[in-house]
Coordinates of C-alpha atoms and ligand atoms in Angstrom, one line a residue:
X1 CA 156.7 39.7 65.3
X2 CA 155.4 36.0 65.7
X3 CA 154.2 34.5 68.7
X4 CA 153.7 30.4 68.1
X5 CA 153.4 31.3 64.7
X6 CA 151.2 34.0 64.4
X7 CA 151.7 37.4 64.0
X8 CA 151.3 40.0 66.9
X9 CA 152.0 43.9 66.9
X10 CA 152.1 45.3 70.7
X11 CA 148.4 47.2 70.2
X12 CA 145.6 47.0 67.5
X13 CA 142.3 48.4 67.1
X14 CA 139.5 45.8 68.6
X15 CA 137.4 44.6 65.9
X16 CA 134.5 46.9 66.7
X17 CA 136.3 49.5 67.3
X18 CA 134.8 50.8 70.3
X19 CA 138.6 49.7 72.0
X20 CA 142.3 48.6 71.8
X21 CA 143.7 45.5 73.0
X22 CA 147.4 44.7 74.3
X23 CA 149.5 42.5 75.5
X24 CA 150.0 42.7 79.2
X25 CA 153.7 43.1 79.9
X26 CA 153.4 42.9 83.7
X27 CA 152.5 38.6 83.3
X28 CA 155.6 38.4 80.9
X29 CA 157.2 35.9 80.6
X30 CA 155.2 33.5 82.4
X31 CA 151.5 34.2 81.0
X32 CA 150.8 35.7 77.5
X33 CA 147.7 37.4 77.7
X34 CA 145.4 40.3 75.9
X35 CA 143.8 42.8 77.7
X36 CA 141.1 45.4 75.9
X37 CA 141.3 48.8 76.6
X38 CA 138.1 51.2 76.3
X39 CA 139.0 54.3 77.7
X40 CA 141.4 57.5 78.5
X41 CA 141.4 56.5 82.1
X42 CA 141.8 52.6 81.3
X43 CA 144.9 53.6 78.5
X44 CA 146.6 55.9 81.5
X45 CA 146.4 53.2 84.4
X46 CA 147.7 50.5 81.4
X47 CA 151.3 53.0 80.9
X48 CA 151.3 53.7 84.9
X49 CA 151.3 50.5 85.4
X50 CA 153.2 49.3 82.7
X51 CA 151.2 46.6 80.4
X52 CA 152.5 48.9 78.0
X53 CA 155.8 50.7 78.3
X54 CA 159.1 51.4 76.3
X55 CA 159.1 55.1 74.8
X56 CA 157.9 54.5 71.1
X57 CA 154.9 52.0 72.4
X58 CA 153.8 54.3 74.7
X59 CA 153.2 57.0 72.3
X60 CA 151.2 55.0 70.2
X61 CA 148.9 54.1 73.3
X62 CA 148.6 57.7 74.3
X63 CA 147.5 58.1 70.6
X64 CA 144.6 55.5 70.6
X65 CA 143.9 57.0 74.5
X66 CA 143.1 60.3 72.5
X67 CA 141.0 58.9 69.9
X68 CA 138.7 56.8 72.3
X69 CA 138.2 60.1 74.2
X70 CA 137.0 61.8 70.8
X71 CA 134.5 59.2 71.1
X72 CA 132.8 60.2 73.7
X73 CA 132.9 64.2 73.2
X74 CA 135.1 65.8 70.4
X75 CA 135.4 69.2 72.2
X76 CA 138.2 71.3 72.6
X77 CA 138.4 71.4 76.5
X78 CA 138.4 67.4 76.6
X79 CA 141.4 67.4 74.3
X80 CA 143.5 69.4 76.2
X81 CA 142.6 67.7 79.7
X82 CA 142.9 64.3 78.0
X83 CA 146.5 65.7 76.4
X84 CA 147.2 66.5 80.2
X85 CA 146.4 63.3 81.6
X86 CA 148.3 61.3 79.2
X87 CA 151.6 63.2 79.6
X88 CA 151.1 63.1 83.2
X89 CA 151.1 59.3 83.5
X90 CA 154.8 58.7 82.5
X91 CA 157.6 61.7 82.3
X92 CA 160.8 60.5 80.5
X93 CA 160.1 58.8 77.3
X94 CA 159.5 61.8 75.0
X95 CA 157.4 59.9 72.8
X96 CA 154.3 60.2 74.7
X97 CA 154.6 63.8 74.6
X98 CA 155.1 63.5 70.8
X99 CA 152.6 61.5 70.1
X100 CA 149.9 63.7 72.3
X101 CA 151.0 66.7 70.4
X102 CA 150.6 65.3 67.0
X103 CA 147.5 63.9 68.0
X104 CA 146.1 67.7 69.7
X105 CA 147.1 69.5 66.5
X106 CA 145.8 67.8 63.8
X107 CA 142.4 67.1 65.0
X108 CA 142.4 70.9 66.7
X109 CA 142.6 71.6 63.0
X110 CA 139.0 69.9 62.2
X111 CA 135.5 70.5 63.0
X112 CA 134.2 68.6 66.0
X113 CA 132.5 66.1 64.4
X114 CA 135.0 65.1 62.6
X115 CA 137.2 64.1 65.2
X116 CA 136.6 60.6 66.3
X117 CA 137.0 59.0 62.9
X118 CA 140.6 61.0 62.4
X119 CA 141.9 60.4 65.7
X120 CA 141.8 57.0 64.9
X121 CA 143.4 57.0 61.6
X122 CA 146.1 59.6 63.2
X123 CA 146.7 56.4 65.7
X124 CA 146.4 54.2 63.1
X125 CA 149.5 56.2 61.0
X126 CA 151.5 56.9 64.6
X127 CA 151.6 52.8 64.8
X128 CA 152.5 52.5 61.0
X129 CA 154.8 54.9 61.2
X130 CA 156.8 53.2 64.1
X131 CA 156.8 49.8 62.5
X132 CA 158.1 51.9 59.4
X133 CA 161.3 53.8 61.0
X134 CA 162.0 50.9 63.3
X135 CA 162.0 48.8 60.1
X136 CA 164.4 50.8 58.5
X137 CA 166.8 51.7 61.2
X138 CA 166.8 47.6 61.6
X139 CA 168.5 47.4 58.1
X140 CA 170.7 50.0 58.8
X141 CA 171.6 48.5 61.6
X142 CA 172.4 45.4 60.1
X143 CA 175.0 47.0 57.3
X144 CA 176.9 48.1 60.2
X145 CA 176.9 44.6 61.9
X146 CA 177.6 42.6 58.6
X147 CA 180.5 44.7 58.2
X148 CA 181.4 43.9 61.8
X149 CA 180.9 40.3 61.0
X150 CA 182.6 40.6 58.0
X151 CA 186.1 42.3 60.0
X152 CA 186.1 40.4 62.7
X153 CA 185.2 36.7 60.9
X154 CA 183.2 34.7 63.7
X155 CA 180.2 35.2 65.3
X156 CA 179.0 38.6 66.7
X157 CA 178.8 39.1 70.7
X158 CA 176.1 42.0 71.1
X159 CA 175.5 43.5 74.3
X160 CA 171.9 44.8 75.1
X161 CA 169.9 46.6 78.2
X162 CA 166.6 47.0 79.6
X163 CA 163.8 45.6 76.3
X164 CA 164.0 47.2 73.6
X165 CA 162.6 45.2 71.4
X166 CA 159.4 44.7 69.5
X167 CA 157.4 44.8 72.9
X168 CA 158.8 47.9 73.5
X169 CA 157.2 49.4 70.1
X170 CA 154.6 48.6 68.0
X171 CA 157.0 45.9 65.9
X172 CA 160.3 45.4 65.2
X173 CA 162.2 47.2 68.6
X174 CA 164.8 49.7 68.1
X175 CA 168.1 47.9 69.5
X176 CA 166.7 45.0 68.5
X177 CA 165.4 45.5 65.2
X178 CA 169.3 45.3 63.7
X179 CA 169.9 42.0 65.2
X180 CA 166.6 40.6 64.2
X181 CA 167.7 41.6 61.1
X182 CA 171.1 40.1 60.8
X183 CA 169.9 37.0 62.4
X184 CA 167.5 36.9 59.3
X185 CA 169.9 37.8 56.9
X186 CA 172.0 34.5 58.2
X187 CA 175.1 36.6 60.5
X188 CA 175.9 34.5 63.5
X189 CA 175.3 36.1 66.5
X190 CA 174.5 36.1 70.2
X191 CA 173.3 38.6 72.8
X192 CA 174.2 39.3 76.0
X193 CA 170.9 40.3 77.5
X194 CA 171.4 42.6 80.9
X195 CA 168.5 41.7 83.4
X196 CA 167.8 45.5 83.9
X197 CA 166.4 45.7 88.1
X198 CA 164.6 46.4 89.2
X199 CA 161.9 45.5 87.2
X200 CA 163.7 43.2 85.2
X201 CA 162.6 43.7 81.7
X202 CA 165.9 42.7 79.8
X203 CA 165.2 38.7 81.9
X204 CA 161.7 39.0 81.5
X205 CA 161.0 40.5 78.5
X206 CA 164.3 40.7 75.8
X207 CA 164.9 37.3 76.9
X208 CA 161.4 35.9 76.1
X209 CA 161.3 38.0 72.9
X210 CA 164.7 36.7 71.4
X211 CA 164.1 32.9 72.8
X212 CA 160.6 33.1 70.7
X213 CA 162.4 34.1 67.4
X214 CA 165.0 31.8 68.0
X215 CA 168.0 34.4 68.7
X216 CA 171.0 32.6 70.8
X217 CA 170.9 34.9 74.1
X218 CA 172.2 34.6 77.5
X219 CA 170.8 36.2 80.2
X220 CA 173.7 38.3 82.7
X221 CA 173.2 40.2 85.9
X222 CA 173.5 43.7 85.6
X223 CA 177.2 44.0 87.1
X224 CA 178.6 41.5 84.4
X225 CA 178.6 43.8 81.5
X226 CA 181.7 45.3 82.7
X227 CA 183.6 42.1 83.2
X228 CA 182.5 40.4 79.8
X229 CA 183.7 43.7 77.9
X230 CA 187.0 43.4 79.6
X231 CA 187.4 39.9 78.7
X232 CA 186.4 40.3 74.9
X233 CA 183.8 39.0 75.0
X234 CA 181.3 41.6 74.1
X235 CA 182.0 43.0 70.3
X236 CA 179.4 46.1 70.2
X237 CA 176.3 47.2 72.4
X238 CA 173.3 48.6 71.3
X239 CA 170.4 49.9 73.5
X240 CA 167.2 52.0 72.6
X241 CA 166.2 55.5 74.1
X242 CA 163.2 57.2 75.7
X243 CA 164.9 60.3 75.1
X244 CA 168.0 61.9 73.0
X245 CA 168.7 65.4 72.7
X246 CA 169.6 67.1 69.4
X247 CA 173.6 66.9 70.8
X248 CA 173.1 63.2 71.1
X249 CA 172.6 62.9 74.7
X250 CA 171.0 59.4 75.4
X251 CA 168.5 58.6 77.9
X252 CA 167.5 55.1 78.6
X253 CA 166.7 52.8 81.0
X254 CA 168.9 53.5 84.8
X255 CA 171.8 51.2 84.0
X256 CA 172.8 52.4 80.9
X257 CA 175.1 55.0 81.6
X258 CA 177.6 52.8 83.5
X259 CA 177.4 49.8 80.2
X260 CA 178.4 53.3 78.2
X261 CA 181.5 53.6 80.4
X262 CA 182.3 50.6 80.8
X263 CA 182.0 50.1 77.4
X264 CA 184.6 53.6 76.2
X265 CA 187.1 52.2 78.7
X266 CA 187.0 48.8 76.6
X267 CA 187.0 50.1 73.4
X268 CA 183.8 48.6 72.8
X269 CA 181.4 50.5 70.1
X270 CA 178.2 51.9 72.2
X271 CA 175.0 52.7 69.3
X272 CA 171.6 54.0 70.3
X273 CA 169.4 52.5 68.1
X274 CA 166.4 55.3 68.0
X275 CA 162.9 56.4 66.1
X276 CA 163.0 60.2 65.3
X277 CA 160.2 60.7 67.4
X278 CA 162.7 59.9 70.4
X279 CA 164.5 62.7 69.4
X280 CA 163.8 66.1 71.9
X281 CA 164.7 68.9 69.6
X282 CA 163.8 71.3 72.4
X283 CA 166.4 70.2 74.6
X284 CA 170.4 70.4 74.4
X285 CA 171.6 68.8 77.8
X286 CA 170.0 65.7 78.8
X287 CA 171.7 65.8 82.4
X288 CA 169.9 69.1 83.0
X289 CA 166.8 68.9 81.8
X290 CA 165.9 65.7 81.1
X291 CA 162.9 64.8 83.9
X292 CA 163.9 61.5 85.2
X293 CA 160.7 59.1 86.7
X294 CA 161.3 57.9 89.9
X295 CA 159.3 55.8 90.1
X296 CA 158.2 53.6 93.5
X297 CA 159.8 51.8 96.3
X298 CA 158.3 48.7 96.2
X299 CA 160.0 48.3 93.0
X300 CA 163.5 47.2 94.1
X301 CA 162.2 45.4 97.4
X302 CA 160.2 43.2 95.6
X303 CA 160.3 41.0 93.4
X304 CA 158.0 38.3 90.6
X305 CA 158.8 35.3 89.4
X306 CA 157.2 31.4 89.1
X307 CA 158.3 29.1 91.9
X308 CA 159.6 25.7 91.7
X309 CA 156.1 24.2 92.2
X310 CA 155.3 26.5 88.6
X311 CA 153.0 29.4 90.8
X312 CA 153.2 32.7 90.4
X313 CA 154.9 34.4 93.1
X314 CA 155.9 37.8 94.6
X315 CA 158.6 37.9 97.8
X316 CA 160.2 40.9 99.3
X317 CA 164.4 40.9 99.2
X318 CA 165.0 43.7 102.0
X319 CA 164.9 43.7 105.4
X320 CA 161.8 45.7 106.9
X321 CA 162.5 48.8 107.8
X322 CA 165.7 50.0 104.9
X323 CA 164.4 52.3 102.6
X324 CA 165.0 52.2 98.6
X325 CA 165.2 54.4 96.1
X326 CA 164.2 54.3 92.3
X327 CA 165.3 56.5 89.4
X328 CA 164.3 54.8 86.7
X329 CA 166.4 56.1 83.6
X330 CA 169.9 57.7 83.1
X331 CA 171.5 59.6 81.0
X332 CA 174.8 58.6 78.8
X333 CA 176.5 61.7 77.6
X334 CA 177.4 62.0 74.0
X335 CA 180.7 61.6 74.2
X336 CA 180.5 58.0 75.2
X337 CA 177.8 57.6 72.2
X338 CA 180.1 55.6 69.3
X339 CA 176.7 56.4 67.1
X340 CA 172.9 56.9 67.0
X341 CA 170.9 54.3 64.4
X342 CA 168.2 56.1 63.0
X343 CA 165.3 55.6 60.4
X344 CA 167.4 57.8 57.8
X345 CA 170.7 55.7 58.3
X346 CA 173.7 56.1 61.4
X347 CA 175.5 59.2 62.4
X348 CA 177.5 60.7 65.1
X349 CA 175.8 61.8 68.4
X350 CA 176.5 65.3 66.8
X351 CA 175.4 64.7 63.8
X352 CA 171.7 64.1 64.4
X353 CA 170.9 68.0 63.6
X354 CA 172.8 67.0 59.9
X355 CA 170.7 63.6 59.6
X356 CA 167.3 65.7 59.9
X357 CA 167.6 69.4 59.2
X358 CA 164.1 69.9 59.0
X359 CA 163.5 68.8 62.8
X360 CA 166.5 70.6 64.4
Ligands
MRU1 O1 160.5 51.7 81.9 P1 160.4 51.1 80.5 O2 160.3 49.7 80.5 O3 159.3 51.8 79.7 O4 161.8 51.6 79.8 C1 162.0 51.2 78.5 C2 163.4 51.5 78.1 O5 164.2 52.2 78.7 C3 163.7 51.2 76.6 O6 165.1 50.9 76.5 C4 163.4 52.4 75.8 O7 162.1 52.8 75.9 C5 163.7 52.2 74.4 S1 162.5 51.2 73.7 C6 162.4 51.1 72.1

């Protein structure tokens, strides 16, 4: 996507290849700045951290962690512990597991020395593969709301949570890839952008994202969801996933589960918008056995922002001494799932099995 007018994916190769660069997500939305990235320990602090996050870009930064570590010694034993320290750095979003995976087999598969130069075209095809499905699930996506457009005749209210937009992938974004596609293809629409505490990526980051393709957005506090849907004012949602089990389980950002309800009691339609690679084939109930990151306290009693005078600024919002808590994802059962937008088109939450037989 464009930033001031030129063209950005979330990670690239640096020109002499010896690292990746970024854009640092923790200084969003008040300082837009590149950081480089030169090794396995360097890539694992960047996800812990967050500089990168959202499920399909951390895959492909796990990917490129595992091709600079092929750099320095191709061997078997380095693979696996590198495989094992990426996995380790965030739990929920399936993709990073994915990505390692797919990364461990096929180069398992060469001689040593061969290594290095795969792993990077492996990354190389993880990142154009993303831009590829998200691409497509976009214009899938944006049949469904023209036809909405179309039935309803005035301009579209979408609901969204957390980011998942082209920060949160290498381009495009999953929930937001169909409304940067209708946008583009002229439908009138606005979003309703949840904040998403703690950390605030749906203010921070969807906001900054939409505002710099020129999307009409409005920025709500978490609890208004509920309210706006009850009041009409909210015609579909559509959110991304760092996990969805082959019955159409959707995990995503904490917070999501009570839009999904709020959203069934309002007759509201609820879509996933999701990558395959999202997809955990292994699993069937995401209640039980999806691992959920908590992740720390300082999280929810703190929090960033500019002050008036325009400097950066961090200030505690609880009284010393209360203690917090922090899961950081949910999961939304199927049955509150309207429909999941894939890279092969939409289906039922129950129909993902159908949609890619050769996965299931
Ligand atoms: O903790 P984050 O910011 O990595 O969580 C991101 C989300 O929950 C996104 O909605 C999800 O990864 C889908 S992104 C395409």
């Amino acid at each position: 996507m464009k930033i001031r007018g030129f063209h950005y994916r979330t990670i690239w190769p640096s020109t002499d290849t010896a690292a990746v660069e970024i854009i640092d997500q923790t200084l969003l939305p008040h300082a837009f700045e590149v950081r480089r990235l030169s090794s396995v320990s360097e890539i694992a602090q960047a996800i812990k951290t967050m500089q990168v996050r959202g499920a399909p870009l951390i895959g492909a930064t796990a990917a490129y962690g595992v091709a600079l570590a092929m750099q320095e010694s191709g061997d078997d034993d380095r693979l696996q512990q590198v495989g094992r320290i990426l996995i380790a750095t965030r739990p929920t979003a399936v993709n990073l597991r994915w990505a390692v995976e797919r990364m461990t087999s096929r180069l398992q598969a060469l001689p040593q020395a061969q290594r290095a130069e795969a792993a990077w075209r492996e990354a190389a095809a993880i990142c154009d593969e993303d831009v590829a499905a998200n691409k497509a699930l976009g214009e899938h996506g944006l049949a469904m709301l023209k036809a909405m457009h179309e039935k309803l005749g005035r301009p579209l209210n979408i609901l969204t949570h957390c980011n998942a937009g082209w920060l949160a992938t290498v381009d495009w974004g999953t929930a937001l890839a169909p409304i940067y596609a209708a946008f583009d293809a002229g439908i009138p629409l606005h979003v309703w952008v949840d904040e998403t505490r703690p950390r605030n990526q749906g203010a921070s980051l969807t906001a900054w994202e939409l505002g710099q393709h020129g999307v009409p957005h409005t920025v709500i506090a978490d609890n208004a969801g509920g309210h706006l849907m009850q009041h009409g004012q909210v015609d579909v949602a559509i959110v991304g996933a760092d996990r969805v089990t082959s019955t159409g389980d959707v995990c995503n950002k904490i917070g999501t589960y009570l839009k999904a309800l709020a959203a069934h009691d309002n007759n509201v339609p609820f879509y996933a918008a999701v990558p395959s690679p999202t997809i955990d084939w292994t699993i069937s109930d995401g209640r039980r056995d999806i691992p959920i990151e908590e992740r720390g306290e300082e999280e929810v009693a703190w929090m960033n922002g500019r002050l008036e005078d325009g400097t950066l600024a961090r200030v505690n919002i609880m009284p010393a001494g209360s203690k917090a808590a922090n899961p950081a994802f949910d999961v939304t059962p199927a049955r509150l799932v309207t429909g999941i937008i894939t890279e092969r088109g939409i289906c039922g939450p129950l129909e993902l099995e159908r949609m890619f037989p050769k996965n299931a």
